[in-house]
PDB file of C-alpha atoms in Angstrom:
ATOM      1  CA  GLU A   1      -9.311  13.177   4.408  1.00 96.00           C
ATOM      2  CA  ILE A   2     -10.854  11.343   1.475  1.00 98.00           C
ATOM      3  CA  VAL A   3     -12.738   8.203   2.439  1.00 98.00           C
ATOM      4  CA  LEU A   4     -12.828   5.295  -0.010  1.00 98.00           C
ATOM      5  CA  THR A   5     -15.635   2.758   0.390  1.00 98.00           C
ATOM      6  CA  GLN A   6     -15.398  -0.564  -1.405  1.00 98.00           C
ATOM      7  CA  SER A   7     -18.193  -3.016  -2.108  1.00 98.00           C
ATOM      8  CA  PRO A   8     -18.628  -5.794  -1.489  1.00 97.00           C
ATOM      9  CA  ASP A   9     -16.455  -6.556   1.541  1.00 97.00           C
ATOM     10  CA  PHE A  10     -16.434 -10.233   0.623  1.00 97.00           C
ATOM     11  CA  GLN A  11     -17.412 -12.249  -2.395  1.00 96.00           C
ATOM     12  CA  SER A  12     -17.375 -15.981  -3.067  1.00 96.00           C
ATOM     13  CA  VAL A  13     -17.062 -16.691  -6.781  1.00 95.00           C
ATOM     14  CA  THR A  14     -16.532 -19.597  -9.154  1.00 95.00           C
ATOM     15  CA  PRO A  15     -13.743 -19.877 -11.727  1.00 95.00           C
ATOM     16  CA  LYS A  16     -14.494 -18.272 -15.117  1.00 96.00           C
ATOM     17  CA  GLU A  17     -17.014 -15.927 -13.497  1.00 96.00           C
ATOM     18  CA  LYS A  18     -16.803 -12.181 -14.089  1.00 97.00           C
ATOM     19  CA  VAL A  19     -16.241 -10.120 -10.960  1.00 97.00           C
ATOM     20  CA  THR A  20     -16.811  -6.414 -10.389  1.00 98.00           C
ATOM     21  CA  ILE A  21     -15.570  -4.551  -7.330  1.00 98.00           C
ATOM     22  CA  THR A  22     -16.560  -0.944  -6.796  1.00 98.00           C
ATOM     23  CA  CYS A  23     -14.820   1.869  -4.977  1.00 98.00           C
ATOM     24  CA  ARG A  24     -16.558   5.130  -4.125  1.00 98.00           C
ATOM     25  CA  ALA A  25     -14.717   8.251  -3.015  1.00 98.00           C
ATOM     26  CA  SER A  26     -16.143  10.765  -0.549  1.00 98.00           C
ATOM     27  CA  GLN A  27     -15.196  13.563  -2.958  1.00 98.00           C
ATOM     28  CA  SER A  28     -14.003  13.834  -6.525  1.00 98.00           C
ATOM     29  CA  ILE A  29     -10.502  12.469  -7.094  1.00 97.00           C
ATOM     30  CA  GLY A  30     -10.340  12.673 -10.854  1.00 97.00           C
ATOM     31  CA  SER A  31      -8.527   9.571 -12.066  1.00 97.00           C
ATOM     32  CA  SER A  32      -6.083   9.334  -9.142  1.00 98.00           C
ATOM     33  CA  LEU A  33      -7.367   5.922  -8.145  1.00 98.00           C
ATOM     34  CA  HIS A  34      -5.272   2.752  -8.145  1.00 98.00           C
ATOM     35  CA  TRP A  35      -5.977  -0.913  -7.459  1.00 98.00           C
ATOM     36  CA  TYR A  36      -3.819  -3.461  -5.632  1.00 98.00           C
ATOM     37  CA  GLN A  37      -4.007  -7.201  -5.087  1.00 98.00           C
ATOM     38  CA  GLN A  38      -2.778  -8.788  -1.871  1.00 98.00           C
ATOM     39  CA  LYS A  39      -2.532 -12.548  -1.598  1.00 98.00           C
ATOM     40  CA  PRO A  40      -2.169 -14.182   1.830  1.00 95.00           C
ATOM     41  CA  ASP A  41       1.240 -13.588   3.402  1.00 95.00           C
ATOM     42  CA  GLN A  42       2.393 -11.475   0.464  1.00 97.00           C
ATOM     43  CA  SER A  43       2.987  -7.767  -0.116  1.00 98.00           C
ATOM     44  CA  PRO A  44       0.348  -5.911  -2.109  1.00 98.00           C
ATOM     45  CA  LYS A  45       0.921  -5.668  -5.847  1.00 98.00           C
ATOM     46  CA  LEU A  46      -0.129  -2.846  -8.168  1.00 98.00           C
ATOM     47  CA  LEU A  47      -2.815  -4.018 -10.614  1.00 98.00           C
ATOM     48  CA  ILE A  48      -4.245  -0.889 -12.238  1.00 98.00           C
ATOM     49  CA  LYS A  49      -3.071   2.712 -12.006  1.00 98.00           C
ATOM     50  CA  TYR A  50      -4.944   5.965 -12.640  1.00 98.00           C
ATOM     51  CA  ALA A  51      -8.312   4.224 -12.761  1.00 97.00           C
ATOM     52  CA  SER A  52      -7.830   2.379 -16.040  1.00 98.00           C
ATOM     53  CA  GLN A  53      -4.160   2.166 -16.994  1.00 98.00           C
ATOM     54  CA  SER A  54      -2.803  -1.356 -17.238  1.00 96.00           C
ATOM     55  CA  ILE A  55       0.410  -2.493 -15.570  1.00 97.00           C
ATOM     56  CA  SER A  56       3.069  -4.514 -17.361  1.00 96.00           C
ATOM     57  CA  GLY A  57       2.932  -8.155 -16.356  1.00 96.00           C
ATOM     58  CA  VAL A  58      -0.612  -8.027 -14.985  1.00 97.00           C
ATOM     59  CA  PRO A  59      -2.992 -10.405 -16.819  1.00 97.00           C
ATOM     60  CA  SER A  60      -5.330  -8.723 -19.284  1.00 96.00           C
ATOM     61  CA  ARG A  61      -8.393 -10.103 -17.486  1.00 97.00           C
ATOM     62  CA  PHE A  62      -7.917  -7.271 -14.958  1.00 98.00           C
ATOM     63  CA  SER A  63      -9.321  -3.896 -16.007  1.00 98.00           C
ATOM     64  CA  GLY A  64     -10.412  -0.690 -14.348  1.00 98.00           C
ATOM     65  CA  SER A  65     -12.779   2.145 -15.129  1.00 98.00           C
ATOM     66  CA  GLY A  66     -14.313   5.240 -13.621  1.00 98.00           C
ATOM     67  CA  SER A  67     -13.509   8.800 -12.675  1.00 97.00           C
ATOM     68  CA  GLY A  68     -14.595  11.363 -10.147  1.00 97.00           C
ATOM     69  CA  THR A  69     -16.119   9.418  -7.276  1.00 98.00           C
ATOM     70  CA  HIS A  70     -17.090   6.052  -8.753  1.00 98.00           C
ATOM     71  CA  PHE A  71     -14.606   3.402  -9.855  1.00 98.00           C
ATOM     72  CA  THR A  72     -14.713  -0.266 -10.718  1.00 98.00           C
ATOM     73  CA  LEU A  73     -12.224  -3.106 -10.951  1.00 98.00           C
ATOM     74  CA  THR A  74     -13.335  -5.904 -13.250  1.00 98.00           C
ATOM     75  CA  ILE A  75     -11.861  -9.379 -13.409  1.00 97.00           C
ATOM     76  CA  ASN A  76     -12.971 -11.265 -16.493  1.00 95.00           C
ATOM     77  CA  SER A  77     -12.948 -15.049 -16.431  1.00 93.00           C
ATOM     78  CA  LEU A  78     -11.745 -15.424 -12.871  1.00 95.00           C
ATOM     79  CA  GLU A  79      -8.958 -17.909 -12.173  1.00 96.00           C
ATOM     80  CA  ALA A  80      -8.168 -19.776  -8.959  1.00 95.00           C
ATOM     81  CA  GLU A  81      -4.985 -17.727  -8.521  1.00 96.00           C
ATOM     82  CA  ASP A  82      -7.085 -14.548  -8.229  1.00 97.00           C
ATOM     83  CA  ALA A  83      -8.099 -15.457  -4.680  1.00 97.00           C
ATOM     84  CA  ALA A  84      -6.902 -12.395  -2.776  1.00 98.00           C
ATOM     85  CA  THR A  85      -7.924  -9.172  -1.124  1.00 98.00           C
ATOM     86  CA  TYR A  86      -8.245  -6.171  -3.431  1.00 98.00           C
ATOM     87  CA  TYR A  87      -7.730  -2.584  -2.325  1.00 98.00           C
ATOM     88  CA  CYS A  88      -8.390   0.738  -3.993  1.00 98.00           C
ATOM     89  CA  HIS A  89      -6.130   3.681  -3.162  1.00 98.00           C
ATOM     90  CA  GLN A  90      -6.367   7.403  -3.873  1.00 98.00           C
ATOM     91  CA  SER A  91      -3.414   9.694  -4.441  1.00 97.00           C
ATOM     92  CA  SER A  92      -5.417  12.826  -5.295  1.00 97.00           C
ATOM     93  CA  SER A  93      -4.740  14.496  -1.975  1.00 96.00           C
ATOM     94  CA  LEU A  94      -2.766  13.930   1.193  1.00 96.00           C
ATOM     95  CA  PRO A  95      -3.132  11.933   3.265  1.00 97.00           C
ATOM     96  CA  GLN A  96      -3.434   9.215   0.684  1.00 98.00           C
ATOM     97  CA  THR A  97      -6.026   6.651   1.709  1.00 98.00           C
ATOM     98  CA  PHE A  98      -7.092   3.082   0.964  1.00 98.00           C
ATOM     99  CA  GLY A  99     -10.427   1.394   0.748  1.00 98.00           C
ATOM    100  CA  GLN A 100     -11.193  -1.210   3.408  1.00 98.00           C
ATOM    101  CA  GLY A 101     -10.527  -4.084   1.008  1.00 98.00           C
ATOM    102  CA  THR A 102     -12.598  -6.702  -0.801  1.00 98.00           C
ATOM    103  CA  LYS A 103     -11.800 -10.341  -0.142  1.00 98.00           C
ATOM    104  CA  LEU A 104     -12.404 -12.710  -3.040  1.00 97.00           C
ATOM    105  CA  GLU A 105     -12.860 -16.374  -2.250  1.00 96.00           C
ATOM    106  CA  ILE A 106     -12.795 -18.915  -5.064  1.00 93.00           C
ATOM    107  CA  LYS A 107     -15.363 -21.677  -4.660  1.00 91.00           C
TER     108      LYS A 107
ATOM    109  CA  GLU B   1      15.430  -4.880 -11.236  1.00 96.00           C
ATOM    110  CA  VAL B   2      13.776  -2.528  -8.769  1.00 97.00           C
ATOM    111  CA  GLN B   3      13.966  -3.876  -5.223  1.00 97.00           C
ATOM    112  CA  LEU B   4      13.037  -2.566  -1.804  1.00 98.00           C
ATOM    113  CA  VAL B   5      14.547  -4.758   0.888  1.00 98.00           C
ATOM    114  CA  GLN B   6      13.333  -4.201   4.417  1.00 98.00           C
ATOM    115  CA  SER B   7      14.972  -5.092   7.707  1.00 98.00           C
ATOM    116  CA  GLY B   8      13.917  -8.189   9.592  1.00 98.00           C
ATOM    117  CA  ALA B   9      11.151  -8.851  12.063  1.00 98.00           C
ATOM    118  CA  GLU B  10      11.386  -7.189  15.455  1.00 98.00           C
ATOM    119  CA  VAL B  11      10.070  -8.116  18.889  1.00 98.00           C
ATOM    120  CA  LYS B  12      10.076  -5.257  21.356  1.00 98.00           C
ATOM    121  CA  LYS B  13       8.633  -4.291  24.727  1.00 98.00           C
ATOM    122  CA  PRO B  14       6.313  -1.344  25.287  1.00 97.00           C
ATOM    123  CA  GLY B  15       8.261   1.858  25.789  1.00 97.00           C
ATOM    124  CA  GLU B  16      11.262   0.721  23.761  1.00 98.00           C
ATOM    125  CA  SER B  17      12.490   2.549  20.685  1.00 98.00           C
ATOM    126  CA  LEU B  18      12.815   1.064  17.216  1.00 98.00           C
ATOM    127  CA  LYS B  19      14.071   2.015  13.780  1.00 98.00           C
ATOM    128  CA  ILE B  20      13.327  -0.174  10.771  1.00 98.00           C
ATOM    129  CA  SER B  21      14.887   0.244   7.353  1.00 98.00           C
ATOM    130  CA  CYS B  22      14.151  -0.060   3.672  1.00 98.00           C
ATOM    131  CA  LYS B  23      16.988  -0.227   1.143  1.00 98.00           C
ATOM    132  CA  GLY B  24      16.266   0.589  -2.470  1.00 98.00           C
ATOM    133  CA  SER B  25      18.186  -0.740  -5.444  1.00 97.00           C
ATOM    134  CA  GLY B  26      17.839  -1.018  -9.203  1.00 96.00           C
ATOM    135  CA  TYR B  27      16.714   2.570  -9.680  1.00 96.00           C
ATOM    136  CA  SER B  28      17.716   6.137  -8.836  1.00 96.00           C
ATOM    137  CA  PHE B  29      16.823   6.313  -5.142  1.00 96.00           C
ATOM    138  CA  THR B  30      16.891  10.112  -4.937  1.00 95.00           C
ATOM    139  CA  ILE B  31      14.211  10.834  -7.542  1.00 95.00           C
ATOM    140  CA  TYR B  32      11.446   8.591  -6.198  1.00 97.00           C
ATOM    141  CA  TRP B  33       9.464   9.016  -3.010  1.00 97.00           C
ATOM    142  CA  ILE B  34       9.250   6.255  -0.400  1.00 98.00           C
ATOM    143  CA  ALA B  35       5.967   5.774   1.435  1.00 98.00           C
ATOM    144  CA  TRP B  36       5.291   3.712   4.546  1.00 98.00           C
ATOM    145  CA  VAL B  37       2.108   1.671   4.878  1.00 98.00           C
ATOM    146  CA  ARG B  38       0.856  -0.086   8.007  1.00 98.00           C
ATOM    147  CA  GLN B  39      -1.178  -3.277   8.089  1.00 98.00           C
ATOM    148  CA  MET B  40      -2.393  -4.367  11.489  1.00 98.00           C
ATOM    149  CA  PRO B  41      -3.092  -8.088  11.973  1.00 97.00           C
ATOM    150  CA  GLY B  42      -6.036  -9.153   9.826  1.00 96.00           C
ATOM    151  CA  LYS B  43      -6.764  -5.573   8.810  1.00 98.00           C
ATOM    152  CA  GLY B  44      -6.435  -3.296   5.797  1.00 98.00           C
ATOM    153  CA  LEU B  45      -3.765  -0.912   4.532  1.00 98.00           C
ATOM    154  CA  GLU B  46      -3.073   2.473   6.125  1.00 98.00           C
ATOM    155  CA  TRP B  47      -0.911   5.171   4.542  1.00 98.00           C
ATOM    156  CA  MET B  48       1.445   6.610   7.165  1.00 98.00           C
ATOM    157  CA  GLY B  49       3.569   9.114   5.316  1.00 98.00           C
ATOM    158  CA  ILE B  50       6.038   9.685   2.527  1.00 98.00           C
ATOM    159  CA  ILE B  51       9.564  11.028   2.076  1.00 98.00           C
ATOM    160  CA  TYR B  52      11.565  12.333  -0.860  1.00 97.00           C
ATOM    161  CA  PRO B  53      15.120  11.083  -0.263  1.00 96.00           C
ATOM    162  CA  GLY B  54      16.546  13.749  -2.561  1.00 93.00           C
ATOM    163  CA  ASP B  55      15.902  16.512  -0.033  1.00 94.00           C
ATOM    164  CA  SER B  56      14.149  14.683   2.853  1.00 95.00           C
ATOM    165  CA  ASP B  57      10.842  16.495   2.219  1.00 97.00           C
ATOM    166  CA  THR B  58       8.428  14.490   4.384  1.00 98.00           C
ATOM    167  CA  ARG B  59       4.639  14.422   4.669  1.00 97.00           C
ATOM    168  CA  TYR B  60       2.706  12.578   7.365  1.00 98.00           C
ATOM    169  CA  SER B  61      -0.826  11.356   7.706  1.00 98.00           C
ATOM    170  CA  PRO B  62      -2.457  13.227  10.610  1.00 97.00           C
ATOM    171  CA  SER B  63      -3.134   9.802  12.139  1.00 97.00           C
ATOM    172  CA  PHE B  64       0.597   9.148  12.423  1.00 97.00           C
ATOM    173  CA  GLN B  65       2.048  12.651  12.824  1.00 97.00           C
ATOM    174  CA  GLY B  66       3.982  12.772  16.070  1.00 97.00           C
ATOM    175  CA  GLN B  67       3.748   9.008  16.535  1.00 97.00           C
ATOM    176  CA  VAL B  68       6.528   8.022  14.129  1.00 98.00           C
ATOM    177  CA  THR B  69       9.463   9.612  12.327  1.00 98.00           C
ATOM    178  CA  ILE B  70      10.256   8.977   8.688  1.00 98.00           C
ATOM    179  CA  SER B  71      13.772   9.681   7.468  1.00 98.00           C
ATOM    180  CA  ALA B  72      16.177   8.734   4.709  1.00 98.00           C
ATOM    181  CA  ASP B  73      19.899   8.520   4.034  1.00 97.00           C
ATOM    182  CA  LYS B  74      20.369   8.980   0.313  1.00 96.00           C
ATOM    183  CA  SER B  75      24.059   8.110   0.511  1.00 96.00           C
ATOM    184  CA  ILE B  76      23.102   4.487   1.238  1.00 97.00           C
ATOM    185  CA  SER B  77      19.728   4.466  -0.568  1.00 97.00           C
ATOM    186  CA  THR B  78      17.871   3.685   2.633  1.00 98.00           C
ATOM    187  CA  ALA B  79      14.672   4.982   4.183  1.00 98.00           C
ATOM    188  CA  TYR B  80      13.696   4.549   7.807  1.00 98.00           C
ATOM    189  CA  LEU B  81      10.644   4.421  10.037  1.00 98.00           C
ATOM    190  CA  GLN B  82      11.205   4.926  13.730  1.00 98.00           C
ATOM    191  CA  TRP B  83       9.392   5.018  17.038  1.00 98.00           C
ATOM    192  CA  SER B  84      10.694   6.581  20.241  1.00 98.00           C
ATOM    193  CA  SER B  85       8.331   4.721  22.565  1.00 97.00           C
ATOM    194  CA  LEU B  86       6.486   1.718  21.224  1.00 98.00           C
ATOM    195  CA  LYS B  87       2.984   0.692  22.261  1.00 97.00           C
ATOM    196  CA  ALA B  88       1.292  -2.668  21.920  1.00 97.00           C
ATOM    197  CA  SER B  89      -0.966  -1.082  19.308  1.00 97.00           C
ATOM    198  CA  ASP B  90       2.098  -0.532  17.075  1.00 98.00           C
ATOM    199  CA  SER B  91       2.223  -4.279  16.446  1.00 98.00           C
ATOM    200  CA  ALA B  92       1.747  -4.624  12.714  1.00 98.00           C
ATOM    201  CA  MET B  93       3.364  -5.328   9.365  1.00 98.00           C
ATOM    202  CA  TYR B  94       5.017  -2.241   7.894  1.00 98.00           C
ATOM    203  CA  TYR B  95       5.666  -1.893   4.185  1.00 98.00           C
ATOM    204  CA  CYS B  96       7.860   0.601   2.390  1.00 98.00           C
ATOM    205  CA  VAL B  97       6.718   1.428  -1.113  1.00 98.00           C
ATOM    206  CA  ARG B  98       8.152   3.397  -4.013  1.00 98.00           C
ATOM    207  CA  SER B  99       6.234   6.202  -5.698  1.00 97.00           C
ATOM    208  CA  ILE B 100       7.128   8.725  -8.371  1.00 94.00           C
ATOM    209  CA  GLY B 101       5.289  11.488  -6.536  1.00 91.00           C
ATOM    210  CA  THR B 102       2.903  12.399  -3.743  1.00 92.00           C
ATOM    211  CA  GLY B 103       0.075  12.193  -6.267  1.00 92.00           C
ATOM    212  CA  ALA B 104       1.120   8.917  -7.807  1.00 94.00           C
ATOM    213  CA  CYS B 105       0.496   5.214  -7.385  1.00 96.00           C
ATOM    214  CA  LEU B 106       2.629   2.933  -5.210  1.00 97.00           C
ATOM    215  CA  ASP B 107       4.456   0.841  -7.751  1.00 96.00           C
ATOM    216  CA  TYR B 108       7.027  -1.318  -5.945  1.00 97.00           C
ATOM    217  CA  TRP B 109       6.530  -2.741  -2.460  1.00 98.00           C
ATOM    218  CA  GLY B 110       9.045  -4.047   0.034  1.00 98.00           C
ATOM    219  CA  GLN B 111       8.542  -7.471   1.582  1.00 98.00           C
ATOM    220  CA  GLY B 112       7.340  -5.976   4.844  1.00 98.00           C
ATOM    221  CA  THR B 113       8.736  -5.808   8.378  1.00 98.00           C
ATOM    222  CA  LEU B 114       6.704  -7.412  11.144  1.00 98.00           C
ATOM    223  CA  VAL B 115       6.871  -5.485  14.403  1.00 98.00           C
ATOM    224  CA  THR B 116       5.586  -7.165  17.545  1.00 98.00           C
ATOM    225  CA  VAL B 117       5.308  -5.161  20.752  1.00 98.00           C
ATOM    226  CA  SER B 118       4.570  -7.225  23.811  1.00 97.00           C
ATOM    227  CA  SER B 119       5.476  -7.216  27.469  1.00 95.00           C
TER     228      SER B 119
END
């Protein structure tokens, strides 16, 4: 089973700040890495697919990069509505797995 | 519009059986996979397994193999997750999610079904 490790677990940030969340895989997964946003009491929502591909309707301040074992989610010019928990997810091999999540708090 | 509508919250006792559902609409149900994801209270996301409604090909996470059964009825565009004997540790939110393949992202999520198991 592929283990995904996110960092940090928690981050407190101010609006307009740039945020970077990393996700490391225990073995190479190519570009089969996706990012989701989950706001309190809501279902997760797909933000970025295949490491860097944008999703229709997702604000352009969200971007992804990486391949192999190291991936990043970047949020440029953070907004108050971005307060949420962010998860990475690999679909390279079964069982699919998720990172433990990164909670973003807006100051 | 793609929608996955899940059945309502359930409160059960340990040892009872349960089957929750997920009805897809707005797309061709038989050519997309449906995955199930667990989220225990205050915790992260766990991938449980996935089914292809077209032929009921099903894959399970080893963590959930033998603990749950995933099925689908393509005639009514509905996928199911069932337990034969619930435990308190099964208390969680369960999401069904659409995916184009076993190697693909999870693009549309249901609203979740909260299962509470308590004596």
